[in-house]
Short mmCIF file of N, CA and C in Angstrom, two decimals:
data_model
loop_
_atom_site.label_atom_id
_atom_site.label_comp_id
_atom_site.label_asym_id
_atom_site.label_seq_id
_atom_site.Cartn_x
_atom_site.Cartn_y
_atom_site.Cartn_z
N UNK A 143 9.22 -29.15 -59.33
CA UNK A 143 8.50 -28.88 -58.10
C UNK A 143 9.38 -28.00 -57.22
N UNK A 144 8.58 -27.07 -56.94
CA UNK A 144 9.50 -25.70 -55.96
C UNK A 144 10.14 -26.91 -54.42
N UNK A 145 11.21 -26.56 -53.91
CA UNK A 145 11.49 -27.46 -52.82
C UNK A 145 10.39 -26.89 -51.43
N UNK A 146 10.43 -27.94 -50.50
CA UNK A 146 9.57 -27.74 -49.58
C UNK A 146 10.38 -27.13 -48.33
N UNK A 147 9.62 -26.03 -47.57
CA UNK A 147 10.22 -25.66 -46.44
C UNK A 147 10.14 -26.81 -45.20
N UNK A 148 10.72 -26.98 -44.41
CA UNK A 148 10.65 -27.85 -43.55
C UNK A 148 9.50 -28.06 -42.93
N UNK A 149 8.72 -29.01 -42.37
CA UNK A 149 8.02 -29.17 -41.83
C UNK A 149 6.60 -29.30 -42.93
N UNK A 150 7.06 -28.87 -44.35
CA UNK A 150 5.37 -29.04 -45.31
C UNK A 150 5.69 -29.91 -46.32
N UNK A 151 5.32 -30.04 -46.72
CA UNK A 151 4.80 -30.99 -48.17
C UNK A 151 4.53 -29.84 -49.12
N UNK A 152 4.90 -30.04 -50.75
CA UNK A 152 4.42 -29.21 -51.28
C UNK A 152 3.18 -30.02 -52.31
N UNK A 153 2.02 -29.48 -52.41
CA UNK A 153 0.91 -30.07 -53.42
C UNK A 153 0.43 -29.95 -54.43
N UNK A 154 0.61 -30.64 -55.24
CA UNK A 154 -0.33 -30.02 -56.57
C UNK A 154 -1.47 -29.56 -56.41
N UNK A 155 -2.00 -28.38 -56.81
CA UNK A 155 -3.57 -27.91 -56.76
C UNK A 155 -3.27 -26.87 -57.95
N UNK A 156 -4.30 -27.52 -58.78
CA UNK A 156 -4.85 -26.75 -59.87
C UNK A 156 -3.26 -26.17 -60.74
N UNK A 157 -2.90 -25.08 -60.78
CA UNK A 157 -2.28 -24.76 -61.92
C UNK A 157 -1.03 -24.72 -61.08
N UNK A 158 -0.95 -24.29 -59.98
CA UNK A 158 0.22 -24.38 -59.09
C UNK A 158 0.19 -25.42 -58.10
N UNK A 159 1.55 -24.81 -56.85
CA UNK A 159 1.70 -26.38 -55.66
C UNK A 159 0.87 -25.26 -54.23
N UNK A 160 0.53 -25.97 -53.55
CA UNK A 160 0.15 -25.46 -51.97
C UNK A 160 1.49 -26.04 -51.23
N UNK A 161 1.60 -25.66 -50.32
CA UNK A 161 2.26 -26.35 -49.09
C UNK A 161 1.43 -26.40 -48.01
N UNK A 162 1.48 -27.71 -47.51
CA UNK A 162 0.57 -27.80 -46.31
C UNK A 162 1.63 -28.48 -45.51
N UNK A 163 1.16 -28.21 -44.18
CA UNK A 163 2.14 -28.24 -42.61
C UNK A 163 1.32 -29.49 -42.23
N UNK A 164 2.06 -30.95 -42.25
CA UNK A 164 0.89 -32.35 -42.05
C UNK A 164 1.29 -32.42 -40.15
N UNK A 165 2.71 -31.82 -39.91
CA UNK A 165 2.80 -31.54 -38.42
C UNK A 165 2.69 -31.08 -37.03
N UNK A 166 1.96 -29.73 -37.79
CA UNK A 166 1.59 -28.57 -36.62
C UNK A 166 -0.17 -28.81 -36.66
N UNK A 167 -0.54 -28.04 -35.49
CA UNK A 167 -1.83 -27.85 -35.23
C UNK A 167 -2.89 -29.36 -35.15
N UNK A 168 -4.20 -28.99 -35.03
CA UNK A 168 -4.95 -29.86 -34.98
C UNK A 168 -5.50 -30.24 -36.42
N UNK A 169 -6.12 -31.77 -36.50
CA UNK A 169 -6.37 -32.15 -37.74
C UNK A 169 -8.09 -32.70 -37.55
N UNK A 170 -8.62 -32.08 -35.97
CA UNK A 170 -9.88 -32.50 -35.83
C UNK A 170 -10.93 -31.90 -37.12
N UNK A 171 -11.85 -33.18 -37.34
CA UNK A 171 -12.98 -32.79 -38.18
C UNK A 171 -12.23 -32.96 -39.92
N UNK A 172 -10.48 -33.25 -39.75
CA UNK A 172 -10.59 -33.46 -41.49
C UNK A 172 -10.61 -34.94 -41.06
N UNK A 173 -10.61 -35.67 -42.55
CA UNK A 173 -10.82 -36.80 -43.22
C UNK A 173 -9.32 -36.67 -43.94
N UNK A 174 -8.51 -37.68 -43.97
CA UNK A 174 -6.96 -37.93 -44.65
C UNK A 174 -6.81 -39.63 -45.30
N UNK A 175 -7.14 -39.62 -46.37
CA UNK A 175 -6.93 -40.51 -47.12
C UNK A 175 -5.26 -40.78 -47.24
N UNK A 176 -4.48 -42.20 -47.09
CA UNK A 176 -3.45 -42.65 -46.46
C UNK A 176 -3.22 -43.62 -47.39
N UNK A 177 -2.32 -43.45 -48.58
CA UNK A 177 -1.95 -45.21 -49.59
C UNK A 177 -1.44 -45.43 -48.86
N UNK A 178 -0.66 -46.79 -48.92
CA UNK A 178 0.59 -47.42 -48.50
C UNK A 178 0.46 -46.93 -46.86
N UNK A 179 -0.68 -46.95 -46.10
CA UNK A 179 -0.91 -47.20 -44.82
C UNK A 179 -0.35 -48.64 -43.74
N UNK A 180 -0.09 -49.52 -44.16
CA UNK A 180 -0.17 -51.01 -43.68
C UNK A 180 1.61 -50.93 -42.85
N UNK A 181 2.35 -49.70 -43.53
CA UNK A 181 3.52 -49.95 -43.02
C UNK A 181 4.57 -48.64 -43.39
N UNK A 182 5.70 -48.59 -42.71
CA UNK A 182 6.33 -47.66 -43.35
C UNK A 182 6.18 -46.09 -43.11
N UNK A 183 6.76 -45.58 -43.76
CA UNK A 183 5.83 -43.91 -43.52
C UNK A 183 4.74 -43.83 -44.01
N UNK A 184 3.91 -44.44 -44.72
CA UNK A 184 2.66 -44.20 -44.41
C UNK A 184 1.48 -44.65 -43.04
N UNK A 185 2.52 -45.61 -42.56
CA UNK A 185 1.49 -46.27 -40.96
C UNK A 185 2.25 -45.06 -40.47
N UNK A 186 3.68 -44.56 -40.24
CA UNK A 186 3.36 -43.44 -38.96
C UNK A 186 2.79 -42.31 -39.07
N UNK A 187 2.45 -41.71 -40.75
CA UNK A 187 1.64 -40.93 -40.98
C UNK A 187 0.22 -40.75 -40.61
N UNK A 188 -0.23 -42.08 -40.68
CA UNK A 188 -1.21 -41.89 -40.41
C UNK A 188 -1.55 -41.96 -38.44
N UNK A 189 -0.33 -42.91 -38.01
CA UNK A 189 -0.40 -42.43 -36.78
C UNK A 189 -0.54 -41.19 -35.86
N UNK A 190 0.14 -40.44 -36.73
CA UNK A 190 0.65 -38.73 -36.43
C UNK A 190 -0.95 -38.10 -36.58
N UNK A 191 -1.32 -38.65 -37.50
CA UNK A 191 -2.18 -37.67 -38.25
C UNK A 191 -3.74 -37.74 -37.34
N UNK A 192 -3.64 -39.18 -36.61
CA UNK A 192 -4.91 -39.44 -35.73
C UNK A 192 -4.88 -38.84 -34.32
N UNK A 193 -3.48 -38.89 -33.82
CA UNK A 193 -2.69 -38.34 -32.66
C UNK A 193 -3.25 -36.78 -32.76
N UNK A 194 -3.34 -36.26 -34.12
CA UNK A 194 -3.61 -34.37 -34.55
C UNK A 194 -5.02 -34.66 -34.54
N UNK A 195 -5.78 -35.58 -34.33
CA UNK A 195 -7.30 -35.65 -33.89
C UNK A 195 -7.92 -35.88 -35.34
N UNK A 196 -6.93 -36.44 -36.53
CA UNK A 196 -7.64 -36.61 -37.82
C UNK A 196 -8.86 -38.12 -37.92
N UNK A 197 -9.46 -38.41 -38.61
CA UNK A 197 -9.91 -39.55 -39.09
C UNK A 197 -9.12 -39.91 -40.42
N UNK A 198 -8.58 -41.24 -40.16
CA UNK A 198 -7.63 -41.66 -41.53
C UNK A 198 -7.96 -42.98 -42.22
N UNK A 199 -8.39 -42.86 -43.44
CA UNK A 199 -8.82 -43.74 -44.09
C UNK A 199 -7.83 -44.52 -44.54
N UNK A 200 -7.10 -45.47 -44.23
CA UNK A 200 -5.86 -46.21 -44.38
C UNK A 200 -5.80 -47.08 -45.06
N UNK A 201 -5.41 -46.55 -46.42
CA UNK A 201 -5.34 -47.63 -47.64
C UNK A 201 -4.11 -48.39 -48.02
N UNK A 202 -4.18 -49.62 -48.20
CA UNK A 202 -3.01 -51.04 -48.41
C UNK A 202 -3.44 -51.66 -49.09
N UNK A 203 -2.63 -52.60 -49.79
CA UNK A 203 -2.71 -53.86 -50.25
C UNK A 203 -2.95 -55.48 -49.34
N UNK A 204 -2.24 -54.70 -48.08
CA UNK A 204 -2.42 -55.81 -47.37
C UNK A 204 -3.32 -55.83 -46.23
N UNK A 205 -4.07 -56.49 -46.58
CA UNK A 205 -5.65 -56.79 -45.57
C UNK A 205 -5.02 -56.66 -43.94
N UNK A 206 -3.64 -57.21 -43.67
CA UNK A 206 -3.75 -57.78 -42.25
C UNK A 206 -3.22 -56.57 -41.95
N UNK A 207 -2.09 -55.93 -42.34
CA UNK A 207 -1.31 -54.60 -41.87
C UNK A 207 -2.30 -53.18 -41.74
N UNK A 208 -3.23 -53.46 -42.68
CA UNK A 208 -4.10 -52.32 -42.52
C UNK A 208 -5.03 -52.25 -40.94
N UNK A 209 -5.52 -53.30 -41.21
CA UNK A 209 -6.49 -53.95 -39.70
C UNK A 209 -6.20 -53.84 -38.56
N UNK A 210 -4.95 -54.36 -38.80
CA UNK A 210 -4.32 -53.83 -37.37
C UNK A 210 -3.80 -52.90 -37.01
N UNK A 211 -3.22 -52.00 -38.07
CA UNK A 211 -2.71 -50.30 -37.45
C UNK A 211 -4.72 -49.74 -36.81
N UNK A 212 -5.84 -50.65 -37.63
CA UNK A 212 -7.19 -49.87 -37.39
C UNK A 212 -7.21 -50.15 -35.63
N UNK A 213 -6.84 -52.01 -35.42
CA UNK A 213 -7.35 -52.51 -34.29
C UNK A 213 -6.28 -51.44 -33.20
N UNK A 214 -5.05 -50.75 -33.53
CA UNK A 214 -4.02 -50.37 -32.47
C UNK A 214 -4.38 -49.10 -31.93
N UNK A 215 -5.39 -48.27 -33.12
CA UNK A 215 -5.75 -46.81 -32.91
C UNK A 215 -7.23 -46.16 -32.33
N UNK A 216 -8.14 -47.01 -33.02
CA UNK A 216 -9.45 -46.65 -32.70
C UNK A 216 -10.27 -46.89 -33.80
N UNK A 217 -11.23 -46.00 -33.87
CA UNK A 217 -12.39 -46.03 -34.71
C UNK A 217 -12.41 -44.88 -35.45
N UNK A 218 -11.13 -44.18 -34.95
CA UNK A 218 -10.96 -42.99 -35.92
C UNK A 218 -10.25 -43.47 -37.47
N UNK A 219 -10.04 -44.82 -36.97
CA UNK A 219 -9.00 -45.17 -39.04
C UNK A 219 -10.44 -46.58 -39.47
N UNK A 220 -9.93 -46.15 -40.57
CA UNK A 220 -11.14 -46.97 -41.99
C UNK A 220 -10.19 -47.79 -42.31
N UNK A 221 -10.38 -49.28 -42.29
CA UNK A 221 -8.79 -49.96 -42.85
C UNK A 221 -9.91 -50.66 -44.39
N UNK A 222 -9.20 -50.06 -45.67
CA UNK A 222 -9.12 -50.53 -46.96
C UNK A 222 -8.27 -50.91 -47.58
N UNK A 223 -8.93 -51.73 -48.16
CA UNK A 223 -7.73 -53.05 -48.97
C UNK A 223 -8.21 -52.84 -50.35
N UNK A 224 -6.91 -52.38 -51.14
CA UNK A 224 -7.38 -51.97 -52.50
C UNK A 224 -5.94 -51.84 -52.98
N UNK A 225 -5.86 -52.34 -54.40
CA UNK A 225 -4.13 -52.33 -55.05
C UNK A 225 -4.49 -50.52 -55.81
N UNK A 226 -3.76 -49.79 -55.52
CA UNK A 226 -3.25 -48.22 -56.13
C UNK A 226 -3.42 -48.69 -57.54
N UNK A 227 -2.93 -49.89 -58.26
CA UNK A 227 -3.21 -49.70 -59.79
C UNK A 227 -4.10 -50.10 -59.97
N UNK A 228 -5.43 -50.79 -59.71
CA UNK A 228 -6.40 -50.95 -60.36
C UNK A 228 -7.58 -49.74 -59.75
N UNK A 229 -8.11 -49.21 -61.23
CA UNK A 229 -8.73 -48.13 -61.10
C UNK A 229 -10.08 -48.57 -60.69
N UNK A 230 -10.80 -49.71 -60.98
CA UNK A 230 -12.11 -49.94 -60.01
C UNK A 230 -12.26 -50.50 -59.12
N UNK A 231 -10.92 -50.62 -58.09
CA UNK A 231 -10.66 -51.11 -56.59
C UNK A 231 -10.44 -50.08 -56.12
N UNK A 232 -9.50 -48.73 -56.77
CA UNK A 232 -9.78 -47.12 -55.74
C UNK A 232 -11.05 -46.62 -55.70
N UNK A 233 -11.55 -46.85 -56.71
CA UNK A 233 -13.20 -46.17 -56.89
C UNK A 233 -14.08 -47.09 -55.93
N UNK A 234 -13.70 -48.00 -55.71
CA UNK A 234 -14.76 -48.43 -54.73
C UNK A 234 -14.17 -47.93 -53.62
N UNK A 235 -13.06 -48.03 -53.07
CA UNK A 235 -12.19 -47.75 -52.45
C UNK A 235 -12.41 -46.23 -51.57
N UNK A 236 -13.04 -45.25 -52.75
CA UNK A 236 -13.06 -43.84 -52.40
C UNK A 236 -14.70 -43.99 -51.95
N UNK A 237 -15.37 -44.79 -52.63
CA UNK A 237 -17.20 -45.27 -52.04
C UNK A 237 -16.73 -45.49 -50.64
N UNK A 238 -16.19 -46.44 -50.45
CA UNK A 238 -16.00 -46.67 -48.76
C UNK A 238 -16.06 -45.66 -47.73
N UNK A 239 -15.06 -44.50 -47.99
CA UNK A 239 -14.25 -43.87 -47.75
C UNK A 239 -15.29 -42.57 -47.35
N UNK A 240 -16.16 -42.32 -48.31
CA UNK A 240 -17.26 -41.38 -48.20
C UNK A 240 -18.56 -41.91 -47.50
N UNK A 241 -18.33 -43.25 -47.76
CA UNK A 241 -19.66 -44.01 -46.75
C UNK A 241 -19.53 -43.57 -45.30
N UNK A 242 -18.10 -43.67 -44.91
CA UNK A 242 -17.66 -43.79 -43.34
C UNK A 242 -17.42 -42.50 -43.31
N UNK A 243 -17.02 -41.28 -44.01
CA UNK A 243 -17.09 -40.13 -43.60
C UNK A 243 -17.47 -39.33 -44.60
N UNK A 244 -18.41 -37.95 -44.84
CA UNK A 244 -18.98 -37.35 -45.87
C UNK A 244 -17.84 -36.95 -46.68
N UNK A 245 -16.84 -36.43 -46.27
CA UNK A 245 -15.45 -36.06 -47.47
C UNK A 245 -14.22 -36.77 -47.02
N UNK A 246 -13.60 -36.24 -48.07
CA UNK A 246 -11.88 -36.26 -47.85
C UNK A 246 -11.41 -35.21 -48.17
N UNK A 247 -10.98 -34.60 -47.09
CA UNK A 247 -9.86 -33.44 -46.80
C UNK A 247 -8.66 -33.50 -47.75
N UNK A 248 -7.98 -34.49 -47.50
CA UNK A 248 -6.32 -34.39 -47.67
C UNK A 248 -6.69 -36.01 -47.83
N UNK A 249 -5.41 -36.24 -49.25
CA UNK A 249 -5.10 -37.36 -49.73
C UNK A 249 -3.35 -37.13 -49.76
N UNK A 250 -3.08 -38.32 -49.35
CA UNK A 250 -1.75 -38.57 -49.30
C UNK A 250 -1.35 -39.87 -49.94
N UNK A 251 -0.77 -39.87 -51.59
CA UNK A 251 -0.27 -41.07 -51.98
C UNK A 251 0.70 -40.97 -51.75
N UNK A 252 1.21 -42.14 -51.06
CA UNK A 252 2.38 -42.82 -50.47
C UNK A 252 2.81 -43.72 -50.87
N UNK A 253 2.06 -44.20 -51.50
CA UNK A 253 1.99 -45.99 -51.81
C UNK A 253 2.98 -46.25 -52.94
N UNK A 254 3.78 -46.89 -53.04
CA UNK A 254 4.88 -47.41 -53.92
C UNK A 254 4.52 -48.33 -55.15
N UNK A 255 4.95 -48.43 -55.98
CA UNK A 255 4.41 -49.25 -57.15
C UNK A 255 5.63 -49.77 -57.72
N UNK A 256 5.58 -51.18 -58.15
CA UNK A 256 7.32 -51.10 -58.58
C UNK A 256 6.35 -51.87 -59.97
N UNK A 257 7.51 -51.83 -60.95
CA UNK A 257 6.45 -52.58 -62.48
C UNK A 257 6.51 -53.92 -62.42
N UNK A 258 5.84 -54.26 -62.98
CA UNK A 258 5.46 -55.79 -62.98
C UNK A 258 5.98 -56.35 -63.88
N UNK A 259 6.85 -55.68 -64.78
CA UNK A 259 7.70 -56.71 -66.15
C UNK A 259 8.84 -56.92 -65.89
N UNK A 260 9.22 -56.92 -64.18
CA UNK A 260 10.79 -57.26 -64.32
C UNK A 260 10.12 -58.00 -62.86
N UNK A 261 9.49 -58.87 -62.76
CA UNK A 261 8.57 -59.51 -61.71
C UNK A 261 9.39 -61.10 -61.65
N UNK A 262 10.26 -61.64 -61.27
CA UNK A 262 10.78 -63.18 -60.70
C UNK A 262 12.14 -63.16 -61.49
N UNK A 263 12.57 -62.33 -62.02
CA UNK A 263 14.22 -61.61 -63.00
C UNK A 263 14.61 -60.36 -62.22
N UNK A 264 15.68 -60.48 -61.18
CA UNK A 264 16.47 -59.26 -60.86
C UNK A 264 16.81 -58.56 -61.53
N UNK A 265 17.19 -59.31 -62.96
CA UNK A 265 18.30 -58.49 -64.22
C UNK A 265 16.90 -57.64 -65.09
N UNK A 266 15.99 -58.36 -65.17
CA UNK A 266 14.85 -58.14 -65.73
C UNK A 266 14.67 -58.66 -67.03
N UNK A 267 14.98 -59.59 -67.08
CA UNK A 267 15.01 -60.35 -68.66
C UNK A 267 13.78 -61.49 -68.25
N UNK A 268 13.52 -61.93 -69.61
CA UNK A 268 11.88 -62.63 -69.38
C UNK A 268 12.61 -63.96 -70.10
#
């Protein structure tokens, strides 16, 4: 991946990366899909991103962290509760998402995944 100039992100699209600027300008009228919303850089992302006049669909695992970054901001964030690895909890997940607004602009996975076979073993032995 080419490195990013300050201030962008670089993106996969199609055969090459875009860079998009998630800091400057206004974000009125997009839609920004948000993993790992509930906390972390993805809650101030999506803070930033509502502050730029976005609507942010703020996706977590955790029901309560999501709800309440919704209850702190407005009616501009969608709070969804859906685990990143199961593929027919994003798909409903993305139903939601289009219910409450006709598209999604910009998706931002954020969301962390650690594996599940080294799950109650630090060393990772079973």
């Amino acid at each position: 991946m080419p490195p990013s100039a300050p201030g962008t992100a670089s993106c996969h699209h199609g055969a090459g990366f875009r860079r998009v600027a998630l800091h400057r300008g206004s974000r009125k009228a997009q839609t920004v899909l948000v993993t790992g919303a509930g906390a972390g850089i993805g809650r101030e992302l999506a803070v930033m991103l509502v502050g730029q006049g976005a609507r942010v669909v703020a996706l977590d695992h955790d029901e309560r962290s999501v709800q309440q970054l919704a209850d702190e901001l407005s009616d501009r964030v969608l709070p969804v509760v859906a685990d990143v690895r199961d593929r027919a909890a994003m798909a409903a997940a993305a139903e939601q998402a289009l219910a409450w607004s006709s598209r999604i602009d910009i998706v931002v996975a954020n969301a962390g995944v650690t594996p599940t076979a080294h799950r109650g073993d630090p060393a990772g032995r079973r």
